[in-house]
Short mmCIF file of C-alpha atoms in Angstrom, two decimals:
data_model
loop_
_atom_site.label_atom_id
_atom_site.label_comp_id
_atom_site.label_asym_id
_atom_site.label_seq_id
_atom_site.Cartn_x
_atom_site.Cartn_y
_atom_site.Cartn_z
CA MET A 1 -0.20 -0.09 -0.03
CA THR A 2 1.25 3.50 -1.09
CA ASP A 3 1.72 5.94 1.53
CA SER A 4 -0.86 8.39 0.03
CA ILE A 5 -3.21 5.61 -0.01
CA ARG A 6 -2.44 4.89 3.53
CA ASP A 7 -2.57 8.74 4.74
CA SER A 8 -6.10 9.00 3.46
CA ARG A 9 -7.70 6.25 5.35
CA GLY A 10 -10.98 7.17 6.77
CA ASN A 11 -11.76 10.24 4.80
CA ARG A 12 -14.99 11.60 3.96
CA ILE A 13 -15.09 12.33 0.26
CA ARG A 14 -17.28 15.20 -1.53
CA LEU A 15 -17.56 14.53 -5.35
CA VAL A 16 -19.00 16.89 -7.75
CA ILE A 17 -20.51 15.32 -11.12
CA ALA A 18 -22.05 15.87 -14.12
CA TYR A 19 -24.29 13.20 -16.31
CA ASP A 20 -26.43 13.05 -19.00
CA GLY A 21 -29.85 11.42 -17.60
CA ALA A 22 -30.81 9.96 -20.90
CA GLY A 23 -29.10 6.47 -20.22
CA PHE A 24 -30.06 5.95 -17.19
CA HIS A 25 -32.98 5.54 -14.75
CA GLY A 26 -32.86 8.08 -12.67
CA PHE A 27 -30.01 9.01 -10.18
CA ALA A 28 -30.89 6.64 -6.91
CA ARG A 29 -30.19 2.89 -7.15
CA GLN A 30 -32.58 0.65 -8.28
CA ASP A 31 -32.36 -3.40 -8.63
CA GLY A 32 -31.44 -4.48 -12.46
CA LEU A 33 -31.69 -1.10 -13.52
CA ARG A 34 -28.87 1.47 -14.64
CA THR A 35 -28.48 4.30 -12.41
CA VAL A 36 -26.15 7.01 -11.63
CA GLN A 37 -25.82 5.98 -7.83
CA GLY A 38 -25.51 2.66 -8.83
CA THR A 39 -22.99 3.13 -11.30
CA LEU A 40 -20.56 5.28 -8.67
CA GLU A 41 -21.05 2.85 -6.21
CA GLU A 42 -20.08 -0.01 -8.47
CA THR A 43 -17.20 1.62 -10.10
CA LEU A 44 -16.24 2.66 -6.36
CA THR A 45 -16.32 -0.72 -4.96
CA ARG A 46 -14.13 -2.21 -7.74
CA MET A 47 -11.98 0.61 -7.52
CA LEU A 48 -11.23 0.16 -3.87
CA GLY A 49 -12.07 -3.35 -3.00
CA THR A 50 -14.49 -2.92 -0.43
CA PRO A 51 -18.22 -1.76 -0.67
CA ILE A 52 -18.65 1.77 -0.92
CA GLU A 53 -22.23 3.50 0.06
CA VAL A 54 -22.52 6.90 -1.86
CA TYR A 55 -25.27 9.87 -0.96
CA GLY A 56 -26.61 12.57 -3.12
CA SER A 57 -27.77 15.97 -2.81
CA GLY A 58 -31.15 15.07 -4.18
CA ARG A 59 -32.70 12.22 -6.64
CA THR A 60 -33.12 13.22 -10.31
CA ASP A 61 -35.82 11.31 -12.26
CA LYS A 62 -34.81 8.91 -15.52
CA GLY A 63 -33.72 11.10 -18.02
CA VAL A 64 -32.84 14.17 -15.85
CA HIS A 65 -29.41 15.53 -16.29
CA ALA A 66 -27.11 17.18 -13.80
CA ARG A 67 -24.51 19.91 -14.26
CA ALA A 68 -23.33 19.95 -10.62
CA GLN A 69 -24.61 16.58 -8.80
CA VAL A 70 -23.05 16.22 -5.66
CA VAL A 71 -22.15 13.00 -3.56
CA HIS A 72 -20.34 12.02 -0.73
CA PHE A 73 -18.92 8.74 0.06
CA ASP A 74 -16.24 7.25 3.17
CA VAL A 75 -13.33 5.46 2.07
CA PRO A 76 -11.16 3.39 4.19
CA TYR A 77 -8.47 3.86 1.81
CA GLY A 78 -7.69 4.90 -1.56
CA PRO A 79 -6.15 8.23 -3.44
CA PRO A 80 -6.34 11.90 -2.05
CA ALA A 81 -9.64 13.80 -2.73
CA GLU A 82 -7.40 15.88 -5.38
CA ARG A 83 -6.89 12.65 -7.13
CA MET A 84 -9.91 10.77 -7.03
CA VAL A 85 -11.54 12.95 -10.02
CA HIS A 86 -8.59 11.83 -12.05
CA VAL A 87 -8.88 7.77 -11.34
CA LEU A 88 -12.41 8.38 -11.64
CA ARG A 89 -12.31 9.77 -15.06
CA ARG A 90 -10.62 6.90 -16.54
CA ARG A 91 -12.93 4.39 -14.83
CA LEU A 92 -16.57 5.86 -15.46
CA PRO A 93 -18.81 5.61 -18.52
CA ALA A 94 -18.48 8.44 -20.57
CA ASP A 95 -21.83 9.76 -19.81
CA VAL A 96 -20.69 10.59 -15.93
CA MET A 97 -18.26 13.20 -15.68
CA PRO A 98 -16.38 13.78 -12.27
CA LEU A 99 -15.86 17.70 -12.17
CA TRP A 100 -13.82 17.97 -8.92
CA ALA A 101 -13.71 16.24 -5.21
CA ASP A 102 -12.36 17.59 -1.92
CA GLN A 103 -12.16 16.22 1.41
CA VAL A 104 -14.90 17.28 3.87
CA ASP A 105 -15.52 16.45 7.70
CA ASN A 106 -18.00 13.77 8.82
CA ASP A 107 -20.78 16.60 9.52
CA PHE A 108 -20.84 17.34 5.80
CA HIS A 109 -23.84 15.44 4.20
CA ALA A 110 -24.58 15.63 0.37
CA ARG A 111 -28.27 16.01 1.03
CA PHE A 112 -28.87 17.36 4.38
CA SER A 113 -25.98 20.21 4.30
CA VAL A 114 -27.59 21.76 1.32
CA VAL A 115 -29.32 25.23 1.66
CA ARG A 116 -30.34 25.84 -2.20
CA LYS A 117 -30.46 24.16 -5.33
CA THR A 118 -30.96 25.46 -9.02
CA TYR A 119 -32.55 23.53 -11.60
CA ARG A 120 -32.48 24.70 -15.33
CA TYR A 121 -34.85 24.10 -17.85
CA THR A 122 -34.34 24.17 -21.44
CA LEU A 123 -37.18 25.00 -24.46
CA TYR A 124 -36.16 24.76 -27.81
CA ARG A 125 -38.71 27.22 -29.69
CA GLY A 126 -37.38 27.00 -33.45
CA ALA A 127 -39.82 25.68 -35.68
CA MET A 128 -38.41 22.21 -36.49
CA PRO A 129 -36.38 20.28 -33.76
CA ASN A 130 -32.83 20.59 -33.49
CA LEU A 131 -30.74 17.10 -33.95
CA PHE A 132 -28.09 18.44 -31.58
CA LEU A 133 -30.27 19.87 -28.81
CA TYR A 134 -33.42 17.46 -28.66
CA ARG A 135 -31.90 15.38 -25.98
CA PHE A 136 -31.38 18.12 -23.46
CA SER A 137 -34.59 20.26 -24.51
CA TRP A 138 -38.19 20.46 -24.82
CA HIS A 139 -38.98 21.38 -28.63
CA VAL A 140 -42.22 24.20 -27.78
CA PRO A 141 -42.50 25.76 -31.33
CA GLY A 142 -44.98 28.78 -31.67
CA GLU A 143 -45.19 31.86 -29.81
CA LEU A 144 -44.74 32.28 -26.14
CA SER A 145 -45.38 35.29 -24.54
CA LEU A 146 -42.42 35.70 -21.89
CA SER A 147 -44.01 38.56 -20.23
CA ALA A 148 -46.65 36.64 -19.39
CA MET A 149 -44.79 33.70 -18.06
CA ARG A 150 -42.49 36.23 -16.18
CA GLU A 151 -45.91 37.68 -14.43
CA ALA A 152 -46.84 33.74 -13.47
CA ALA A 153 -43.40 32.72 -12.20
CA ALA A 154 -43.31 35.92 -9.78
CA HIS A 155 -46.37 34.64 -8.05
CA LEU A 156 -44.19 31.35 -7.14
CA VAL A 157 -41.57 33.16 -5.60
CA GLY A 158 -41.62 32.83 -2.23
CA ARG A 159 -42.68 30.36 0.86
CA HIS A 160 -45.87 28.45 -0.67
CA ASP A 161 -47.62 24.69 -0.01
CA PHE A 162 -46.69 23.53 -3.50
CA SER A 163 -49.24 20.38 -3.15
CA SER A 164 -50.50 21.85 -6.85
CA PHE A 165 -47.22 21.46 -8.32
CA CYS A 166 -46.11 18.17 -7.47
CA ALA A 167 -46.65 14.74 -8.34
CA SER A 168 -50.18 12.70 -6.79
CA SER A 169 -47.91 10.21 -5.69
CA ALA A 170 -45.42 12.32 -3.73
CA SER A 171 -44.23 11.00 -0.55
CA GLN A 172 -43.30 13.82 1.51
CA GLU A 173 -46.22 14.93 3.83
CA ASP A 174 -44.89 18.57 4.41
CA LYS A 175 -45.07 20.23 0.72
CA VAL A 176 -43.99 23.75 1.95
CA ARG A 177 -41.13 24.77 0.02
CA THR A 178 -39.51 28.23 -0.80
CA ILE A 179 -38.60 29.32 -4.06
CA TYR A 180 -36.01 32.38 -3.64
CA ARG A 181 -35.91 33.18 -7.92
CA ILE A 182 -37.43 31.86 -11.38
CA ASP A 183 -35.47 33.61 -14.19
CA LEU A 184 -36.23 33.70 -17.82
CA ALA A 185 -33.42 34.03 -20.18
CA GLY A 186 -33.54 33.28 -24.07
CA ALA A 187 -30.90 33.63 -26.56
CA ASP A 188 -31.62 32.52 -30.55
CA ASP A 189 -34.00 29.56 -30.28
CA GLN A 190 -33.30 28.56 -26.68
CA LEU A 191 -35.26 29.62 -23.53
CA ALA A 192 -33.70 28.59 -20.27
CA ILE A 193 -35.87 28.52 -17.01
CA GLU A 194 -33.89 28.61 -13.78
CA VAL A 195 -35.73 28.21 -10.59
CA GLU A 196 -33.94 28.15 -7.62
CA GLY A 197 -35.35 27.05 -3.99
CA ASN A 198 -34.47 25.56 -0.51
CA GLY A 199 -35.92 22.00 -1.64
CA PHE A 200 -38.12 20.58 -4.43
CA LEU A 201 -41.17 17.87 -4.78
CA GLN A 202 -41.30 14.97 -6.92
CA TYR A 203 -41.93 16.50 -10.60
CA MET A 204 -42.20 20.19 -8.94
CA VAL A 205 -40.06 22.24 -11.50
CA ARG A 206 -41.06 20.48 -14.56
CA ILE A 207 -44.75 20.88 -13.55
CA ILE A 208 -43.97 24.77 -12.97
CA VAL A 209 -42.44 24.70 -16.28
CA GLY A 210 -45.24 23.25 -17.94
CA THR A 211 -47.69 25.59 -16.11
CA LEU A 212 -45.68 28.63 -17.49
CA VAL A 213 -45.56 27.41 -21.17
CA LYS A 214 -49.32 26.99 -20.75
CA VAL A 215 -49.22 30.65 -19.60
CA GLY A 216 -47.13 31.85 -22.24
CA GLU A 217 -49.27 29.77 -25.09
CA GLY A 218 -52.29 31.97 -23.56
CA ARG A 219 -54.03 28.59 -22.66
CA GLU A 220 -53.96 30.01 -18.92
CA VAL A 221 -53.84 33.19 -17.43
CA ALA A 222 -50.72 34.46 -15.31
CA ASP A 223 -53.45 35.67 -12.32
CA ARG A 224 -55.02 32.34 -11.82
CA ILE A 225 -51.50 30.89 -10.16
CA PRO A 226 -52.58 31.73 -6.79
CA ALA A 227 -55.35 30.20 -6.95
CA ILE A 228 -53.75 27.01 -8.51
CA LEU A 229 -51.61 26.88 -5.68
CA ALA A 230 -54.47 27.47 -3.11
CA ALA A 231 -56.33 24.52 -4.24
CA LYS A 232 -53.44 22.50 -3.49
CA ASP A 233 -54.99 20.07 -6.34
CA ARG A 234 -52.34 18.56 -9.06
CA SER A 235 -55.36 18.61 -11.42
CA GLN A 236 -55.03 22.94 -11.42
CA ALA A 237 -51.61 22.84 -12.53
CA GLY A 238 -50.29 22.79 -15.97
CA GLU A 239 -48.41 19.55 -17.60
CA THR A 240 -45.56 17.94 -16.36
CA ALA A 241 -42.67 18.84 -18.79
CA PRO A 242 -40.78 16.07 -20.48
CA PRO A 243 -37.30 15.11 -18.03
CA HIS A 244 -34.95 15.60 -21.00
CA GLY A 245 -35.02 19.14 -20.50
CA LEU A 246 -34.31 19.07 -16.87
CA CYS A 247 -31.09 19.80 -15.60
CA LEU A 248 -29.82 19.71 -11.71
CA TRP A 249 -27.98 23.03 -12.58
CA ASN A 250 -26.18 23.93 -8.96
CA VAL A 251 -26.28 23.00 -5.43
CA GLU A 252 -25.26 25.56 -2.23
CA TYR A 253 -24.11 24.89 0.94
CA PRO A 254 -23.30 27.02 3.92
CA PRO A 255 -20.10 28.87 3.52
CA GLU A 256 -17.94 26.59 5.60
CA TYR A 257 -18.50 24.07 2.76
CA GLY A 258 -17.79 26.68 0.12
CA GLY A 259 -21.61 27.90 -0.90
CA LYS A 260 -22.29 27.08 -4.37
CA VAL A 261 -20.13 24.29 -5.95
CA VAL A 262 -20.27 25.84 -9.34
CA ASP A 263 -18.77 29.31 -9.64
CA PRO A 264 -22.62 31.24 -10.79
CA ARG A 265 -20.39 33.49 -12.79
CA ALA A 266 -19.77 30.24 -15.18
CA ASP A 267 -23.68 30.19 -15.71
CA LEU A 268 -24.69 30.63 -19.31
#
């Protein structure tokens, strides 16, 4: 055993990864299905020769991508954190990209230490689908009223019960969440919708996007959003936008853990 392996015994490693979700049945491990968590655990276990359990900042659904998913795991031995990325890049499949890693104390938890998350949903608005974007965007041709969508989004910012904007089967009893901002920004035929909050329910961002698109197309009015929230009824909101347009964009931790894991200035 080398000195570097021996010296890193017992480390808790935080790892930031990006992935193309098209080939995965979501983040969380499922028996017999290809998942991000399962792939990471299998790779780390083979690499270190001992069972490794991975904990994520949150679960992304089947087909959803990540620009900055955060995981942590405890290693009894192995390369130092700064070398972990390089080792994993040679071992993980091409649709999972380790970005960076560091050593954290045992109080850190990838999920429970999170203070904010940002999701970005991409719409492609061209008349014809784009061959090079279809895996990462929802094709919505036709005119959209961005002013109406922004007006509707403003009603969703703040602390609300989002029962109308989550899957009917969502297991959480407490459906109150805080949305800090919803921004819409367009370039050429693409429209990015960023949603930042302290936590999200199952399908929540996708239902928010589906509802904003419904408003933008004139099939719903922006000033009805407060009534939809108050109804606490999934059937009152818009459709669930397809998963492939959604990306976990950034994760933020307290200052002692470095804040946002991707520099916000690098956002497109």
